[in-house]
Amino acid sequence: MTRAFNFCAGPAALPTTVLERAQQEMADWHGKGLSIMEMSHRSKEFVSVAEKAEQDLRDLMQIPGNYKVLFMQGGASSQFAMIPMNLLRGKSKADYINTGQWSKKAIAEAKRYCDVNIAATAEGSGFCSAPAQNELNLSADAAYVHYCPNETIGGVKFDYIPETGDVPLVADFSSSILSEEVDVSKFGMIYAGAQKNIGPAGLCVVIIREDLLGEAIDGTPTMFSYKVAADNASMYNTPPSYSWYLAGLVFEWLKEQGGVAAMAEINQRKAKKLYDYIDGSGFYANPVAKNNRSIMNVPFTLKDDALDKTFLAESEAAGLLNLAGHRSVGGMRASIYNAVPEAGVDALIEFMAEFAEKNS
């Protein structure tokens, strides 16, 4: 079997060695005679898998002891509602920074529960940049400040962590978690859908400071309470156990690669190669401000968009999959997450060069 290079934005590429190990353990996990997906989530075997996954994530991200790590269902989209439900804590306002599609969705959901102050927006740049710190109009009475450090669709990345004073900073790290080091202590809460850099869809990781637990608004469903999740070790109900297990395998793989710092070096190198080629090609273009270019999601356009369908057909035939841009913006997008090897980026650049030469 030959593995293609998968540039999908999510569900995204998983490390081949992780898939192979999961395949080996599929029918018989560690000699138990059953698959881990058939196992009780309360068994000592699965609890050991869950606890190791959490500890490995804590090690990788150097998560302080006063933060809870939750493994939840519903993806990042459920968090859009759960955040105001849990973090308003008697206040009626929250600040949001709008840098694209996922910011917009978070804002729309938050408006169901509180007054939303748009602290800054990148609409004026066509969502091709991120607002600077001095452009943020933050509210002194906000319950929290929410932003998306890396917008998957537009390929826009903040090049700084917003300073919010005593107001908790909440961040949607779905498409950039574990891609480079981050100081968790600067955040009240970090959350990330798993299907980009952690594992398969169906799981969302929440990292939340303990002092933010326990003040959910009246009427919050039990399943939507972070405190309930924390008090029950993410097992108030049956969790997405197989996704949790696979996430644990990915965390082990990341440790074997040298951890987040080592992955960041590789990711920077992959992104630089691709951006340097695009910028120098004369055939392709990237619209994002250079200081805000994502190292995970690289959108690009062709000189003539009439060639888009041909590009996609030929790239797929060459084993380069899922390069179509998001339906809301068109063009192309290469998502080069941790599990996309450098050889995949090299193969993509080689294909792009050949395609440009044929069609110039």
Short mmCIF file of C-alpha atoms in Angstrom, two decimals:
data_model
loop_
_atom_site.label_atom_id
_atom_site.label_comp_id
_atom_site.label_asym_id
_atom_site.label_seq_id
_atom_site.Cartn_x
_atom_site.Cartn_y
_atom_site.Cartn_z
CA MET A 1 0.00 0.00 0.00
CA THR A 2 1.20 3.49 -0.85
CA ARG A 3 0.13 6.33 1.43
CA ALA A 4 -0.86 9.57 -0.28
CA PHE A 5 0.09 12.97 1.11
CA ASN A 6 -3.03 14.35 2.77
CA PHE A 7 -3.35 18.15 3.01
CA CYS A 8 -6.91 18.13 4.40
CA ALA A 9 -7.78 20.83 6.93
CA GLY A 10 -9.69 18.33 9.07
CA PRO A 11 -10.22 15.51 9.59
CA ALA A 12 -6.55 15.65 8.85
CA ALA A 13 -3.49 13.47 8.42
CA LEU A 14 -2.46 11.15 11.25
CA PRO A 15 1.07 9.79 11.68
CA THR A 16 1.43 6.54 9.74
CA THR A 17 3.13 4.83 12.69
CA VAL A 18 0.15 5.71 14.90
CA LEU A 19 -2.28 4.20 12.39
CA GLU A 20 -0.16 1.08 12.10
CA ARG A 21 -0.02 0.63 15.86
CA ALA A 22 -3.78 1.14 16.15
CA GLN A 23 -4.22 -1.46 13.40
CA GLN A 24 -2.06 -3.95 15.30
CA GLU A 25 -4.04 -3.38 18.50
CA MET A 26 -7.46 -3.19 16.85
CA ALA A 27 -8.80 -6.68 17.57
CA ASP A 28 -6.71 -7.51 20.61
CA TRP A 29 -5.48 -4.69 22.84
CA HIS A 30 -2.44 -5.80 24.86
CA GLY A 31 -3.52 -9.43 24.94
CA LYS A 32 -6.92 -8.70 26.49
CA GLY A 33 -8.80 -10.42 23.67
CA LEU A 34 -10.90 -7.40 22.75
CA SER A 35 -10.54 -4.02 21.11
CA ILE A 36 -10.11 -0.94 23.24
CA MET A 37 -13.25 0.46 21.62
CA GLU A 38 -15.20 -2.46 23.13
CA MET A 39 -13.76 -1.91 26.59
CA SER A 40 -15.54 -0.28 29.53
CA HIS A 41 -14.36 3.29 29.95
CA ARG A 42 -14.31 2.62 33.70
CA SER A 43 -12.07 -0.43 33.46
CA LYS A 44 -8.60 -0.10 34.97
CA GLU A 45 -7.16 -0.74 31.49
CA PHE A 46 -8.92 2.18 29.83
CA VAL A 47 -8.45 4.47 32.82
CA SER A 48 -4.70 3.84 32.53
CA VAL A 49 -4.82 4.82 28.83
CA ALA A 50 -6.79 7.99 29.65
CA GLU A 51 -4.50 9.01 32.49
CA LYS A 52 -1.36 8.46 30.42
CA ALA A 53 -2.81 10.52 27.55
CA GLU A 54 -3.50 13.39 29.92
CA GLN A 55 -0.06 13.22 31.48
CA ASP A 56 1.66 13.10 28.10
CA LEU A 57 -0.28 16.18 26.99
CA ARG A 58 0.63 17.93 30.22
CA ASP A 59 4.29 17.09 29.59
CA LEU A 60 4.19 18.21 25.96
CA MET A 61 2.56 21.56 26.72
CA GLN A 62 4.07 22.06 30.20
CA ILE A 63 0.57 22.58 31.60
CA PRO A 64 0.69 24.06 35.13
CA GLY A 65 -0.81 22.07 37.99
CA ASN A 66 -3.62 24.56 38.57
CA TYR A 67 -5.19 23.72 35.19
CA LYS A 68 -7.63 20.90 34.49
CA VAL A 69 -7.37 18.93 31.25
CA LEU A 70 -10.72 17.74 29.91
CA PHE A 71 -11.44 15.34 27.05
CA MET A 72 -14.90 16.29 25.79
CA GLN A 73 -17.31 15.60 22.94
CA GLY A 74 -18.92 17.99 20.47
CA GLY A 75 -15.79 19.43 18.90
CA ALA A 76 -14.81 23.08 19.18
CA SER A 77 -18.26 24.16 17.95
CA SER A 78 -19.91 22.99 21.20
CA GLN A 79 -17.38 25.07 23.10
CA PHE A 80 -18.71 28.20 21.40
CA ALA A 81 -21.81 27.88 23.62
CA MET A 82 -20.18 26.23 26.62
CA ILE A 83 -17.70 29.08 27.08
CA PRO A 84 -20.28 31.79 27.88
CA MET A 85 -22.37 29.27 29.83
CA ASN A 86 -19.43 28.56 32.11
CA LEU A 87 -17.27 31.67 32.08
CA LEU A 88 -19.62 34.64 32.39
CA ARG A 89 -19.56 34.18 36.18
CA GLY A 90 -22.20 36.81 36.93
CA LYS A 91 -21.12 39.23 34.22
CA SER A 92 -23.09 40.15 31.10
CA LYS A 93 -20.38 41.02 28.58
CA ALA A 94 -17.53 39.27 26.77
CA ASP A 95 -14.91 40.55 24.33
CA TYR A 96 -14.31 38.78 21.01
CA ILE A 97 -11.66 39.39 18.36
CA ASN A 98 -12.95 38.63 14.86
CA THR A 99 -10.36 37.25 12.44
CA GLY A 100 -12.45 34.94 10.25
CA GLN A 101 -15.05 32.22 9.91
CA TRP A 102 -14.42 30.44 13.22
CA SER A 103 -14.32 33.70 15.14
CA LYS A 104 -17.64 34.64 13.56
CA LYS A 105 -19.24 31.35 14.60
CA ALA A 106 -18.00 31.75 18.16
CA ILE A 107 -19.36 35.31 18.25
CA ALA A 108 -22.78 34.28 16.91
CA GLU A 109 -23.12 31.60 19.59
CA ALA A 110 -21.94 33.86 22.41
CA LYS A 111 -24.59 36.44 21.49
CA ARG A 112 -27.22 33.95 22.65
CA TYR A 113 -25.94 34.34 26.21
CA CYS A 114 -24.36 37.76 26.64
CA ASP A 115 -23.51 41.13 25.13
CA VAL A 116 -20.56 40.71 22.79
CA ASN A 117 -18.08 43.53 22.33
CA ILE A 118 -16.11 43.14 19.10
CA ALA A 119 -12.76 44.21 20.48
CA ALA A 120 -11.25 44.23 16.98
CA THR A 121 -12.02 42.87 13.54
CA ALA A 122 -9.93 41.99 10.51
CA GLU A 123 -12.81 42.47 8.09
CA GLY A 124 -11.15 45.57 6.64
CA SER A 125 -8.24 43.45 5.39
CA GLY A 126 -10.56 40.78 3.99
CA PHE A 127 -9.46 38.63 6.94
CA CYS A 128 -5.91 38.57 5.62
CA SER A 129 -4.26 39.89 8.79
CA ALA A 130 -4.68 39.94 12.56
CA PRO A 131 -5.25 43.12 14.60
CA ALA A 132 -2.27 44.41 16.58
CA GLN A 133 -2.37 44.71 20.37
CA ASN A 134 -2.84 48.50 20.16
CA GLU A 135 -5.90 47.99 17.97
CA LEU A 136 -7.77 45.97 20.61
CA ASN A 137 -10.66 47.82 22.23
CA LEU A 138 -10.98 45.71 25.37
CA SER A 139 -13.68 46.14 28.01
CA ALA A 140 -12.72 46.48 31.65
CA ASP A 141 -15.94 44.70 32.67
CA ALA A 142 -15.68 41.76 30.24
CA ALA A 143 -15.97 38.27 31.69
CA TYR A 144 -13.33 37.02 29.27
CA VAL A 145 -11.59 37.79 25.95
CA HIS A 146 -11.92 35.23 23.16
CA TYR A 147 -9.80 34.86 20.05
CA CYS A 148 -8.67 32.28 17.49
CA PRO A 149 -4.84 32.24 17.33
CA ASN A 150 -4.90 30.47 13.94
CA GLU A 151 -7.83 30.75 11.54
CA THR A 152 -7.92 27.49 9.56
CA ILE A 153 -9.84 28.82 6.56
CA GLY A 154 -7.97 32.07 5.92
CA GLY A 155 -4.57 30.86 7.10
CA VAL A 156 -4.21 33.84 9.44
CA LYS A 157 -2.10 33.52 12.60
CA PHE A 158 -1.58 35.92 15.49
CA ASP A 159 2.11 36.70 15.95
CA TYR A 160 1.57 37.58 19.62
CA ILE A 161 -0.59 36.59 22.60
CA PRO A 162 -3.05 39.39 23.45
CA GLU A 163 -2.49 41.12 26.78
CA THR A 164 -5.81 41.22 28.65
CA GLY A 165 -4.80 42.14 32.19
CA ASP A 166 -6.92 40.40 34.82
CA VAL A 167 -9.57 39.36 32.28
CA PRO A 168 -9.18 35.64 31.37
CA LEU A 169 -7.99 34.99 27.83
CA VAL A 170 -9.80 32.17 26.01
CA ALA A 171 -8.35 30.72 22.81
CA ASP A 172 -9.51 28.34 20.09
CA PHE A 173 -6.31 26.46 19.27
CA SER A 174 -8.02 23.83 17.10
CA SER A 175 -5.69 24.17 14.11
CA SER A 176 -2.45 25.08 15.85
CA ILE A 177 -2.28 23.20 19.14
CA LEU A 178 1.01 21.30 19.58
CA SER A 179 2.50 22.92 16.47
CA GLU A 180 4.76 25.22 18.50
CA GLU A 181 5.38 26.00 22.15
CA VAL A 182 2.88 28.18 24.01
CA ASP A 183 2.84 29.53 27.57
CA VAL A 184 -0.37 28.01 28.94
CA SER A 185 -0.22 30.22 32.05
CA LYS A 186 -1.13 33.25 29.90
CA PHE A 187 -4.57 31.76 29.22
CA GLY A 188 -7.66 31.20 31.29
CA MET A 189 -8.73 28.50 28.87
CA ILE A 190 -7.45 26.80 25.75
CA TYR A 191 -9.61 24.49 23.67
CA ALA A 192 -9.00 22.51 20.50
CA GLY A 193 -10.97 20.15 18.30
CA ALA A 194 -8.88 17.00 17.92
CA GLN A 195 -9.20 16.39 14.19
CA LYS A 196 -6.25 18.50 13.06
CA ASN A 197 -3.21 17.97 15.29
CA ILE A 198 -4.43 15.59 18.00
CA GLY A 199 -6.37 12.69 16.52
CA PRO A 200 -9.67 11.76 14.91
CA ALA A 201 -12.85 13.82 15.01
CA GLY A 202 -15.20 13.34 17.95
CA LEU A 203 -12.98 14.72 20.70
CA CYS A 204 -12.23 18.21 22.01
CA VAL A 205 -9.46 18.97 24.48
CA VAL A 206 -10.13 21.73 27.03
CA ILE A 207 -7.37 23.13 29.26
CA ILE A 208 -8.93 25.39 31.89
CA ARG A 209 -7.64 27.19 34.98
CA GLU A 210 -9.24 25.79 38.12
CA ASP A 211 -10.51 29.14 39.45
CA LEU A 212 -12.79 29.44 36.40
CA LEU A 213 -14.76 26.32 37.30
CA GLY A 214 -18.05 26.13 39.15
CA GLU A 215 -20.04 29.23 38.18
CA ALA A 216 -22.06 28.06 35.18
CA ILE A 217 -25.20 30.05 34.39
CA ASP A 218 -28.57 28.74 35.54
CA GLY A 219 -30.00 26.22 33.12
CA THR A 220 -26.63 24.94 31.89
CA PRO A 221 -27.07 21.26 30.99
CA THR A 222 -25.09 18.97 33.27
CA MET A 223 -23.09 17.69 30.32
CA PHE A 224 -22.05 21.25 29.44
CA SER A 225 -20.56 22.05 32.85
CA TYR A 226 -16.75 22.16 32.92
CA LYS A 227 -16.83 21.53 36.67
CA VAL A 228 -18.88 18.37 36.21
CA ALA A 229 -16.43 17.20 33.55
CA ALA A 230 -13.46 18.02 35.80
CA ASP A 231 -14.98 16.41 38.90
CA ASN A 232 -15.64 13.21 36.93
CA ALA A 233 -12.27 13.01 35.12
CA SER A 234 -14.09 13.61 31.78
CA MET A 235 -16.17 10.48 32.39
CA TYR A 236 -19.53 11.79 33.62
CA ASN A 237 -20.89 9.91 30.62
CA THR A 238 -19.28 7.43 28.23
CA PRO A 239 -16.51 9.44 26.54
CA PRO A 240 -15.32 9.04 22.92
CA SER A 241 -12.95 6.37 24.15
CA TYR A 242 -11.38 5.31 20.86
CA SER A 243 -10.64 8.90 19.88
CA TRP A 244 -9.12 9.42 23.33
CA TYR A 245 -6.94 6.32 22.88
CA LEU A 246 -5.76 7.50 19.44
CA ALA A 247 -4.99 10.96 20.83
CA GLY A 248 -2.82 9.24 23.42
CA LEU A 249 -0.92 7.45 20.65
CA VAL A 250 -0.36 10.78 18.89
CA PHE A 251 0.97 12.31 22.12
CA GLU A 252 3.40 9.40 22.45
CA TRP A 253 4.48 9.91 18.84
CA LEU A 254 5.09 13.62 19.48
CA LYS A 255 7.31 12.78 22.43
CA GLU A 256 9.25 10.37 20.24
CA GLN A 257 9.83 13.19 17.71
CA GLY A 258 11.42 15.31 20.42
CA GLY A 259 8.34 17.14 21.70
CA VAL A 260 6.68 20.39 20.68
CA ALA A 261 9.90 22.39 20.31
CA ALA A 262 11.27 19.86 17.81
CA MET A 263 7.97 19.82 15.90
CA ALA A 264 7.97 23.63 15.78
CA GLU A 265 11.35 23.60 14.01
CA ILE A 266 10.05 21.15 11.42
CA ASN A 267 6.81 23.10 10.99
CA GLN A 268 8.65 26.38 10.49
CA ARG A 269 10.87 24.76 7.89
CA LYS A 270 7.93 23.20 6.02
CA ALA A 271 6.01 26.48 5.96
CA LYS A 272 9.02 28.55 4.90
CA LYS A 273 9.70 26.24 1.95
CA LEU A 274 6.12 26.50 0.73
CA TYR A 275 5.74 30.26 1.22
CA ASP A 276 9.12 30.95 -0.38
CA TYR A 277 8.12 28.94 -3.44
CA ILE A 278 4.71 30.65 -3.70
CA ASP A 279 6.18 34.12 -3.34
CA GLY A 280 8.84 33.52 -5.97
CA SER A 281 6.74 31.60 -8.46
CA GLY A 282 4.93 34.39 -10.31
CA PHE A 283 2.13 31.85 -10.84
CA TYR A 284 0.77 31.37 -7.30
CA ALA A 285 -0.08 33.92 -4.62
CA ASN A 286 -0.87 34.01 -0.91
CA PRO A 287 -2.98 36.97 0.28
CA VAL A 288 -2.07 36.93 3.99
CA ALA A 289 0.14 39.60 5.59
CA LYS A 290 3.58 38.03 5.99
CA ASN A 291 3.74 38.48 9.76
CA ASN A 292 0.36 36.75 10.10
CA ARG A 293 0.93 33.74 7.87
CA SER A 294 -0.09 30.45 9.42
CA ILE A 295 2.47 27.65 9.60
CA MET A 296 -0.39 25.12 9.59
CA ASN A 297 -2.79 26.30 6.87
CA VAL A 298 -1.43 27.79 3.66
CA PRO A 299 -4.06 29.17 1.25
CA PHE A 300 -2.97 30.09 -2.25
CA THR A 301 -4.45 31.06 -5.59
CA LEU A 302 -3.44 30.31 -9.17
CA LYS A 303 -2.66 33.01 -11.70
CA ASP A 304 -5.77 31.96 -13.62
CA ASP A 305 -8.61 30.48 -11.55
CA ALA A 306 -9.91 28.75 -14.68
CA LEU A 307 -7.10 26.26 -14.02
CA ASP A 308 -8.32 25.38 -10.52
CA LYS A 309 -10.20 22.21 -11.50
CA THR A 310 -7.30 20.97 -13.59
CA PHE A 311 -4.89 21.64 -10.72
CA LEU A 312 -7.02 19.68 -8.28
CA ALA A 313 -7.53 16.75 -10.65
CA GLU A 314 -3.86 16.47 -11.51
CA SER A 315 -2.67 16.93 -7.92
CA GLU A 316 -4.99 14.16 -6.75
CA ALA A 317 -3.70 11.88 -9.51
CA ALA A 318 -0.21 12.65 -8.21
CA GLY A 319 -1.15 11.51 -4.69
CA LEU A 320 -1.54 15.02 -3.25
CA LEU A 321 -4.99 15.04 -1.70
CA ASN A 322 -7.49 17.60 -0.39
CA LEU A 323 -5.91 20.79 -1.71
CA ALA A 324 -9.18 22.60 -2.47
CA GLY A 325 -9.68 25.80 -0.50
CA HIS A 326 -12.66 26.18 1.82
CA ARG A 327 -15.94 26.63 -0.06
CA SER A 328 -16.35 30.13 1.42
CA VAL A 329 -13.12 31.47 -0.12
CA GLY A 330 -12.20 29.14 -3.00
CA GLY A 331 -8.68 28.77 -4.34
CA MET A 332 -6.34 26.21 -2.80
CA ARG A 333 -5.22 25.41 0.71
CA ALA A 334 -2.47 23.11 1.94
CA SER A 335 -2.86 22.19 5.59
CA ILE A 336 0.57 21.06 6.75
CA TYR A 337 -0.11 19.85 10.26
CA ASN A 338 2.36 17.93 12.44
CA ALA A 339 1.59 14.60 10.76
CA VAL A 340 2.24 15.91 7.23
CA PRO A 341 5.90 14.99 6.59
CA GLU A 342 8.40 17.37 5.09
CA ALA A 343 8.59 15.03 2.11
CA GLY A 344 4.92 15.84 1.47
CA VAL A 345 5.65 19.55 1.26
CA ASP A 346 8.60 18.86 -1.04
CA ALA A 347 6.37 16.75 -3.30
CA LEU A 348 3.72 19.49 -3.36
CA ILE A 349 6.25 22.17 -4.34
CA GLU A 350 7.64 19.93 -7.09
CA PHE A 351 4.13 19.36 -8.46
CA MET A 352 3.27 23.07 -8.28
CA ALA A 353 6.44 23.96 -10.18
CA GLU A 354 5.71 21.44 -12.92
CA PHE A 355 2.08 22.58 -13.16
CA ALA A 356 3.12 26.23 -13.41
CA GLU A 357 5.64 25.46 -16.14
CA LYS A 358 3.03 23.56 -18.18
CA ASN A 359 0.36 26.22 -17.80
CA SER A 360 2.24 29.53 -17.86
#
